[in-house]
Amino acid sequence: MTPTPPVPPLNVSLPGAQERGAAYRCPQDGTRVPVEAAAPWCCPVCRGPWDLDFSPAPVDLKSLAGRVNSLWRYAEALPLDGPPPVTLGEGRTPLVPLTDTVSAKLDFLMPTLSFKDRGAVVLAELARRLGPERVVADSSGNAGTSVAAYLARAGLPCTVYVPEATSPKKVEQIGAHGARVERVPGDREATARAARSAADAPGTFYASHVFNPYFLHGTKTYVYELWEELGGRLPDAIVVPVGNGTLLLGAALATAELYAHGLIAERPALVAVQAEAVSPLATAFRAGADWLSDEEDGAVAAADTLAEGIAIPRPPRARQILRAVRESGGTFLTATEDQLRAAQRDLAGRGLFVESTGVACWAAVSASDAFAGRSVVVPLCGAGLKTGLA
């Protein structure tokens, strides 16, 4: 397929941005490499995901009123300085009440109808600046759609690897943006292995929402938006769905930054939600473990679940996810398949048609008595049109 010509970046300024050095760093062994086109997609020593050595500047709440109406308004907190970025106007999604204490952030109203746009736009802008020969990604659907859309906006062709059982509507959406779709027999883990094998080829940028930390610095804008919308504070608990943990780890970054800069008085509890059918992290958390057991020792296997987007048996950032939840004073919750179905219909009855993965947090919170008297925000992560009614 002939790549479409690049769309010129919108005239978005990065107010207050300054040169801030960034380098990839392995959280396990400390290996560091510069962020450049030839950088390996994972740590060459342990093959684990990268973190980013990056020092954000504080965001001045009072200065935000006149800024661009997208997540790029938090320029000081983002690791990309310089020229105007590629954008589709992502971010700034509504916050609406569900009960007296629980509110929902409508991230299914993003340009590609999922919260993954927060991380994908940052990855796409990084790829545009690095100028790779090719771009590959892997996804159960939503991340692949977001990456395909933003790379199309940036004028970069890509190949997206998806499990063969991925929702046809999501596969169609990926292809509509001009990406080549590679269906992989087997589960999400098999898909990741196929993409990582392709990513090892020279000149390839792996637009991984799991291994590349720039994605996490995009998802952290979810919390920066909450902080702005709530007038410089955060709720008592931020509840997020967790498969590979990209939204949770982004939230952990944001709360740590806001607290370190004295912009919040205390950090909220981070509560992670998994489908009961595929809940390796919840199982490890309840056992007091800081990592998942080896496969031969009975690690949680993949299973059928309506929450396909978080059905990840062995998330590469498991150790970081478990630590982030514990350090925040949070916990793990799980939702059954019946609860997911009921939650999707309940939200639809309130005017919010959300995909079955995206309702997991509301399913868990509405079934729990742990939040009495506490302010809570849940994300509604993906539009119901992506999967239909369960």
Short mmCIF file of C-alpha atoms in Angstrom, two decimals:
data_model
loop_
_atom_site.label_atom_id
_atom_site.label_comp_id
_atom_site.label_asym_id
_atom_site.label_seq_id
_atom_site.Cartn_x
_atom_site.Cartn_y
_atom_site.Cartn_z
CA MET A 1 0.00 0.00 0.00
CA THR A 2 1.30 3.43 -0.92
CA PRO A 3 1.65 5.54 2.23
CA THR A 4 -0.49 8.63 2.40
CA PRO A 5 1.36 11.94 2.45
CA PRO A 6 2.05 13.30 5.92
CA VAL A 7 -0.48 15.68 7.39
CA PRO A 8 1.22 18.87 8.56
CA PRO A 9 1.16 19.16 12.34
CA LEU A 10 -1.45 21.52 13.68
CA ASN A 11 -0.16 24.83 14.96
CA VAL A 12 0.13 23.72 18.57
CA SER A 13 2.62 25.54 20.76
CA LEU A 14 4.40 23.89 23.65
CA PRO A 15 4.28 26.65 26.28
CA GLY A 16 7.04 26.65 28.79
CA ALA A 17 8.76 23.65 27.25
CA GLN A 18 12.49 23.49 27.72
CA GLU A 19 15.26 21.15 26.72
CA ARG A 20 15.08 18.22 29.12
CA GLY A 21 17.36 15.29 28.43
CA ALA A 22 15.72 11.88 28.20
CA ALA A 23 17.20 8.40 27.93
CA TYR A 24 15.83 4.88 28.06
CA ARG A 25 16.64 3.14 31.34
CA CYS A 26 15.99 -0.46 32.37
CA PRO A 27 14.21 -0.57 35.75
CA GLN A 28 15.69 -4.00 36.45
CA ASP A 29 19.42 -3.64 35.77
CA GLY A 30 19.94 0.09 35.18
CA THR A 31 21.07 -0.20 31.55
CA ARG A 32 20.78 3.18 29.79
CA VAL A 33 20.72 4.06 26.09
CA PRO A 34 19.95 7.35 24.34
CA VAL A 35 16.58 7.85 22.71
CA GLU A 36 17.41 7.63 19.02
CA ALA A 37 16.37 5.75 15.88
CA ALA A 38 18.91 2.97 16.46
CA ALA A 39 17.94 2.42 20.11
CA PRO A 40 16.86 -1.16 20.88
CA TRP A 41 13.15 -1.59 21.64
CA CYS A 42 13.92 -3.36 24.92
CA CYS A 43 16.79 -3.69 27.37
CA PRO A 44 19.52 -5.66 25.55
CA VAL A 45 20.58 -7.27 28.83
CA CYS A 46 17.31 -8.59 30.27
CA ARG A 47 14.91 -8.02 27.32
CA GLY A 48 12.59 -6.14 29.65
CA PRO A 49 10.66 -2.92 28.96
CA TRP A 50 12.24 0.51 29.23
CA ASP A 51 11.53 3.32 31.66
CA LEU A 52 12.44 6.88 30.77
CA ASP A 53 15.02 9.02 32.53
CA PHE A 54 13.18 12.30 32.30
CA SER A 55 12.66 15.22 34.67
CA PRO A 56 9.35 17.01 34.00
CA ALA A 57 8.82 20.60 35.05
CA PRO A 58 5.80 21.52 37.19
CA VAL A 59 2.60 22.52 35.42
CA ASP A 60 1.14 25.86 36.52
CA LEU A 61 -2.61 25.33 36.95
CA LYS A 62 -3.37 29.02 36.44
CA SER A 63 -1.56 29.08 33.11
CA LEU A 64 -3.70 26.37 31.49
CA ALA A 65 -6.76 28.44 30.60
CA GLY A 66 -5.39 29.80 27.33
CA ARG A 67 -3.63 26.69 26.13
CA VAL A 68 -4.35 24.28 23.29
CA ASN A 69 -7.39 22.09 23.93
CA SER A 70 -5.61 18.73 23.84
CA LEU A 71 -3.29 16.74 26.08
CA TRP A 72 -0.37 18.74 24.69
CA ARG A 73 -1.49 21.55 27.02
CA TYR A 74 0.61 19.80 29.71
CA ALA A 75 3.80 20.38 27.74
CA GLU A 76 6.06 20.80 30.76
CA ALA A 77 5.19 17.26 31.85
CA LEU A 78 5.76 15.63 28.45
CA PRO A 79 9.11 14.32 27.17
CA LEU A 80 8.91 15.88 23.69
CA ASP A 81 10.02 19.47 23.27
CA GLY A 82 10.39 21.50 20.13
CA PRO A 83 8.27 21.71 17.00
CA PRO A 84 4.46 21.42 16.97
CA PRO A 85 3.39 17.80 17.43
CA VAL A 86 1.07 15.61 15.40
CA THR A 87 -2.38 15.72 16.99
CA LEU A 88 -6.02 14.86 16.43
CA GLY A 89 -7.22 16.95 19.36
CA GLU A 90 -6.95 14.03 21.79
CA GLY A 91 -7.66 14.45 25.49
CA ARG A 92 -9.86 16.82 27.48
CA THR A 93 -12.61 14.19 27.78
CA PRO A 94 -15.69 14.88 29.93
CA LEU A 95 -15.98 13.94 33.59
CA VAL A 96 -19.56 13.04 34.53
CA PRO A 97 -21.13 11.76 37.77
CA LEU A 98 -22.46 8.22 38.06
CA THR A 99 -23.36 8.45 41.77
CA ASP A 100 -22.86 11.00 44.53
CA THR A 101 -19.25 9.87 44.95
CA VAL A 102 -18.31 8.06 41.72
CA SER A 103 -17.58 9.91 38.49
CA ALA A 104 -16.66 8.56 35.08
CA LYS A 105 -14.15 10.03 32.66
CA LEU A 106 -15.39 9.46 29.13
CA ASP A 107 -12.21 8.44 27.36
CA PHE A 108 -14.25 6.48 24.80
CA LEU A 109 -14.87 9.89 23.21
CA MET A 110 -11.26 10.10 22.01
CA PRO A 111 -10.60 10.38 18.23
CA THR A 112 -10.26 6.59 17.77
CA LEU A 113 -12.81 5.87 20.52
CA SER A 114 -10.40 4.67 23.22
CA PHE A 115 -8.05 6.00 25.89
CA LYS A 116 -5.11 4.50 24.00
CA ASP A 117 -4.96 7.69 21.93
CA ARG A 118 -3.22 9.34 24.91
CA GLY A 119 -0.17 7.14 24.53
CA ALA A 120 -0.35 6.57 20.79
CA VAL A 121 -0.07 10.24 19.89
CA VAL A 122 3.16 10.54 21.89
CA LEU A 123 4.59 7.37 20.30
CA ALA A 124 3.63 8.57 16.83
CA GLU A 125 5.26 11.95 17.39
CA LEU A 126 8.42 10.24 18.64
CA ALA A 127 8.44 7.98 15.56
CA ARG A 128 7.94 10.97 13.25
CA ARG A 129 10.99 12.67 14.74
CA LEU A 130 13.16 9.54 14.64
CA GLY A 131 12.27 8.68 11.02
CA PRO A 132 12.46 4.85 11.05
CA GLU A 133 12.34 2.69 7.93
CA ARG A 134 9.30 0.83 9.22
CA VAL A 135 6.97 0.75 12.23
CA VAL A 136 5.36 -2.31 13.85
CA ALA A 137 2.92 -2.66 16.72
CA ASP A 138 0.89 -5.38 18.42
CA SER A 139 -2.47 -5.13 20.08
CA SER A 140 -5.70 -6.85 21.00
CA GLY A 141 -7.40 -4.03 19.14
CA ASN A 142 -7.58 -0.57 20.67
CA ALA A 143 -3.86 0.22 20.90
CA GLY A 144 -3.38 -0.98 17.34
CA THR A 145 -6.20 1.24 16.14
CA SER A 146 -4.74 4.27 17.92
CA VAL A 147 -1.22 3.66 16.67
CA ALA A 148 -2.48 3.12 13.11
CA ALA A 149 -4.48 6.35 13.19
CA TYR A 150 -1.73 8.54 14.58
CA LEU A 151 0.95 7.09 12.35
CA ALA A 152 -1.34 7.76 9.39
CA ARG A 153 -1.62 11.34 10.64
CA ALA A 154 2.17 11.48 10.79
CA GLY A 155 2.53 9.98 7.29
CA LEU A 156 4.22 6.78 8.50
CA PRO A 157 3.03 3.33 7.31
CA CYS A 158 2.90 0.55 9.87
CA THR A 159 2.09 -3.10 10.41
CA VAL A 160 -0.13 -4.08 13.33
CA TYR A 161 -0.12 -7.64 14.68
CA VAL A 162 -3.40 -8.77 16.28
CA PRO A 163 -4.71 -12.07 17.69
CA GLU A 164 -6.84 -13.96 15.19
CA ALA A 165 -9.85 -13.65 17.53
CA THR A 166 -9.72 -9.84 17.66
CA SER A 167 -13.06 -8.12 17.16
CA PRO A 168 -13.70 -7.72 13.41
CA LYS A 169 -14.78 -4.13 14.00
CA LYS A 170 -11.41 -3.30 15.54
CA VAL A 171 -9.52 -5.04 12.73
CA GLU A 172 -11.55 -3.07 10.20
CA GLN A 173 -10.77 0.18 11.99
CA ILE A 174 -7.02 -0.56 11.98
CA GLY A 175 -7.08 -1.32 8.27
CA ALA A 176 -9.15 1.75 7.50
CA HIS A 177 -6.26 3.92 8.70
CA GLY A 178 -3.99 2.32 6.11
CA ALA A 179 -2.10 -0.05 8.37
CA ARG A 180 -1.23 -3.56 7.27
CA VAL A 181 -2.91 -6.06 9.61
CA GLU A 182 -1.19 -9.34 10.49
CA ARG A 183 -3.52 -11.82 12.20
CA VAL A 184 -1.60 -14.19 14.47
CA PRO A 185 -2.93 -17.65 15.39
CA GLY A 186 -3.17 -18.05 19.14
CA ASP A 187 -3.57 -15.65 22.02
CA ARG A 188 -2.32 -12.19 22.91
CA GLU A 189 1.05 -13.56 24.02
CA ALA A 190 1.63 -15.23 20.66
CA THR A 191 0.81 -11.94 18.96
CA ALA A 192 3.33 -10.07 21.09
CA ARG A 193 6.03 -12.60 20.27
CA ALA A 194 5.40 -12.23 16.53
CA ALA A 195 5.60 -8.44 16.71
CA ARG A 196 8.75 -8.47 18.82
CA SER A 197 10.44 -10.78 16.33
CA ALA A 198 9.65 -8.28 13.57
CA ALA A 199 10.81 -5.42 15.79
CA ASP A 200 14.30 -6.91 15.97
CA ALA A 201 14.89 -6.07 12.29
CA PRO A 202 17.26 -3.09 11.79
CA GLY A 203 15.57 0.22 11.05
CA THR A 204 12.33 -0.80 12.78
CA PHE A 205 10.52 1.32 15.36
CA TYR A 206 8.45 -0.83 17.71
CA ALA A 207 5.44 1.32 18.62
CA SER A 208 4.81 -0.76 21.70
CA HIS A 209 2.34 0.50 24.24
CA VAL A 210 3.96 -1.91 26.70
CA PHE A 211 7.72 -1.63 26.14
CA ASN A 212 8.11 2.01 25.12
CA PRO A 213 7.79 4.41 28.08
CA TYR A 214 6.73 7.34 25.92
CA PHE A 215 3.31 5.68 25.81
CA LEU A 216 3.07 5.88 29.61
CA HIS A 217 3.94 9.57 29.54
CA GLY A 218 0.97 9.99 27.23
CA THR A 219 -1.46 8.04 29.42
CA LYS A 220 -0.43 10.02 32.49
CA THR A 221 -2.30 13.01 31.02
CA TYR A 222 -5.48 11.23 32.15
CA VAL A 223 -4.58 12.20 35.72
CA TYR A 224 -3.34 15.66 34.79
CA GLU A 225 -6.77 16.28 33.28
CA LEU A 226 -8.50 15.08 36.45
CA TRP A 227 -6.27 17.38 38.48
CA GLU A 228 -7.17 20.34 36.27
CA GLU A 229 -10.88 19.51 36.09
CA LEU A 230 -11.11 19.15 39.88
CA GLY A 231 -9.43 22.49 40.48
CA GLY A 232 -5.99 21.28 41.54
CA ARG A 233 -6.95 18.19 43.51
CA LEU A 234 -7.51 14.49 42.84
CA PRO A 235 -10.17 12.02 44.03
CA ASP A 236 -9.56 9.69 46.96
CA ALA A 237 -9.24 6.73 44.60
CA ILE A 238 -8.44 6.39 40.90
CA VAL A 239 -9.74 3.06 39.60
CA VAL A 240 -8.33 1.74 36.32
CA PRO A 241 -8.53 -1.49 34.31
CA VAL A 242 -5.26 -3.42 34.15
CA GLY A 243 -4.00 -5.83 31.55
CA ASN A 244 -0.56 -4.56 30.58
CA GLY A 245 -1.05 -1.69 33.03
CA THR A 246 -0.40 1.27 30.73
CA LEU A 247 -3.10 3.49 32.22
CA LEU A 248 -2.25 2.53 35.79
CA LEU A 249 1.47 3.15 35.34
CA GLY A 250 0.73 6.45 33.63
CA ALA A 251 -1.46 7.38 36.60
CA ALA A 252 1.35 6.44 38.97
CA LEU A 253 3.75 8.69 37.05
CA ALA A 254 1.35 11.62 37.16
CA THR A 255 0.48 11.34 40.84
CA ALA A 256 4.17 11.07 41.74
CA GLU A 257 5.00 14.15 39.65
CA LEU A 258 2.14 16.24 41.00
CA TYR A 259 3.04 15.28 44.57
CA ALA A 260 6.77 15.91 44.08
CA HIS A 261 6.01 19.38 42.72
CA GLY A 262 3.76 20.19 45.67
CA LEU A 263 0.68 20.40 43.44
CA ILE A 264 -1.34 17.88 45.48
CA ALA A 265 -1.23 17.36 49.24
CA GLU A 266 -1.44 13.57 49.09
CA ARG A 267 -1.46 10.84 46.49
CA PRO A 268 -4.73 8.98 45.80
CA ALA A 269 -5.08 5.22 46.06
CA LEU A 270 -4.64 3.44 42.75
CA VAL A 271 -7.13 0.59 42.43
CA ALA A 272 -6.54 -1.94 39.66
CA VAL A 273 -9.33 -3.99 38.09
CA GLN A 274 -8.98 -7.26 36.21
CA ALA A 275 -11.45 -9.73 34.74
CA GLU A 276 -11.84 -12.61 37.17
CA ALA A 277 -11.25 -15.03 34.28
CA VAL A 278 -7.77 -13.61 33.62
CA SER A 279 -6.44 -12.05 36.81
CA PRO A 280 -2.75 -12.91 37.27
CA LEU A 281 -1.89 -9.60 38.93
CA ALA A 282 -4.82 -9.72 41.34
CA THR A 283 -3.77 -13.25 42.30
CA ALA A 284 -0.17 -12.19 42.89
CA PHE A 285 -1.25 -9.11 44.86
CA ARG A 286 -3.44 -11.15 47.19
CA ALA A 287 -0.62 -13.66 47.69
CA GLY A 288 1.77 -10.85 48.68
CA ALA A 289 4.01 -11.60 45.70
CA ASP A 290 5.98 -8.94 43.85
CA TRP A 291 6.12 -10.85 40.56
CA LEU A 292 4.18 -13.51 38.67
CA SER A 293 5.09 -17.15 39.11
CA ASP A 294 6.87 -18.97 36.29
CA GLU A 295 4.67 -20.70 33.74
CA GLU A 296 5.67 -24.12 34.97
CA ASP A 297 4.68 -23.11 38.50
CA GLY A 298 1.06 -22.48 37.58
CA ALA A 299 0.90 -18.96 36.20
CA VAL A 300 -2.57 -17.81 35.23
CA ALA A 301 -3.37 -18.96 31.72
CA ALA A 302 -5.33 -17.05 29.12
CA ALA A 303 -9.07 -17.66 29.15
CA ASP A 304 -12.11 -16.41 27.33
CA THR A 305 -13.44 -13.17 28.80
CA LEU A 306 -15.59 -10.32 27.60
CA ALA A 307 -12.81 -7.99 28.78
CA GLU A 308 -10.48 -9.00 25.94
CA GLY A 309 -8.46 -5.80 26.21
CA ILE A 310 -7.14 -6.70 29.67
CA ALA A 311 -6.81 -10.48 29.18
CA ILE A 312 -3.01 -10.49 29.56
CA PRO A 313 -1.65 -13.60 31.33
CA ARG A 314 1.93 -12.34 31.77
CA PRO A 315 2.26 -8.55 31.57
CA PRO A 316 5.94 -7.54 31.13
CA ARG A 317 5.57 -4.70 33.65
CA ALA A 318 3.98 -6.88 36.33
CA ARG A 319 6.53 -5.98 38.99
CA GLN A 320 6.04 -2.25 38.42
CA ILE A 321 2.25 -2.56 38.45
CA LEU A 322 2.17 -4.46 41.74
CA ARG A 323 4.58 -2.01 43.33
CA ALA A 324 2.62 1.04 42.13
CA VAL A 325 -0.64 -0.26 43.59
CA ARG A 326 0.94 -1.16 46.93
CA GLU A 327 2.83 2.12 47.27
CA SER A 328 -0.35 4.09 46.66
CA GLY A 329 -2.28 2.22 49.35
CA GLY A 330 -4.53 0.76 46.67
CA THR A 331 -5.74 -2.73 45.92
CA PHE A 332 -6.93 -5.08 43.17
CA LEU A 333 -10.54 -5.87 42.34
CA THR A 334 -11.94 -8.38 39.85
CA ALA A 335 -15.15 -8.51 37.84
CA THR A 336 -17.02 -11.63 36.77
CA GLU A 337 -18.43 -12.11 33.28
CA ASP A 338 -21.95 -11.60 34.61
CA GLN A 339 -20.88 -8.36 36.29
CA LEU A 340 -19.30 -7.15 33.04
CA ARG A 341 -22.51 -7.83 31.13
CA ALA A 342 -24.63 -6.14 33.76
CA ALA A 343 -22.33 -3.11 33.94
CA GLN A 344 -22.36 -2.63 30.17
CA ARG A 345 -26.15 -2.66 30.11
CA ASP A 346 -26.38 -0.42 33.16
CA LEU A 347 -24.14 2.20 31.57
CA ALA A 348 -25.99 1.94 28.26
CA GLY A 349 -29.18 2.62 30.18
CA ARG A 350 -27.54 5.80 31.48
CA GLY A 351 -26.71 6.90 27.92
CA LEU A 352 -23.11 5.57 27.87
CA PHE A 353 -22.46 2.75 25.39
CA VAL A 354 -19.05 1.35 26.37
CA GLU A 355 -17.24 -1.78 25.20
CA SER A 356 -17.11 -4.74 27.55
CA THR A 357 -13.49 -4.16 28.57
CA GLY A 358 -14.17 -0.49 29.22
CA VAL A 359 -16.92 -1.22 31.76
CA ALA A 360 -14.71 -3.36 34.02
CA CYS A 361 -14.04 -0.61 36.55
CA TRP A 362 -17.68 0.34 36.92
CA ALA A 363 -18.53 -3.36 37.25
CA ALA A 364 -16.04 -3.79 40.09
CA VAL A 365 -16.75 -0.52 41.90
CA SER A 366 -20.52 -0.88 41.79
CA ALA A 367 -20.22 -4.39 43.26
CA SER A 368 -17.86 -3.33 46.08
CA ASP A 369 -18.57 -1.70 49.43
CA ALA A 370 -14.95 -0.55 49.82
CA PHE A 371 -15.59 2.98 48.55
CA ALA A 372 -18.27 4.23 50.91
CA GLY A 373 -17.82 7.95 51.49
CA ARG A 374 -14.79 8.16 49.19
CA SER A 375 -14.56 10.12 45.96
CA VAL A 376 -13.77 7.82 43.05
CA VAL A 377 -13.14 8.24 39.33
CA VAL A 378 -13.43 5.36 36.86
CA PRO A 379 -12.49 5.52 33.16
CA LEU A 380 -14.85 4.42 30.44
CA CYS A 381 -12.08 3.40 28.09
CA GLY A 382 -13.54 2.25 24.78
CA ALA A 383 -16.73 2.79 22.77
CA GLY A 384 -19.35 0.06 22.60
CA LEU A 385 -19.36 0.29 18.82
CA LYS A 386 -16.00 -1.48 18.83
CA THR A 387 -17.41 -4.77 20.15
CA GLY A 388 -21.19 -4.48 20.38
CA LEU A 389 -23.36 -5.46 23.34
CA ALA A 390 -22.15 -8.50 25.27
#
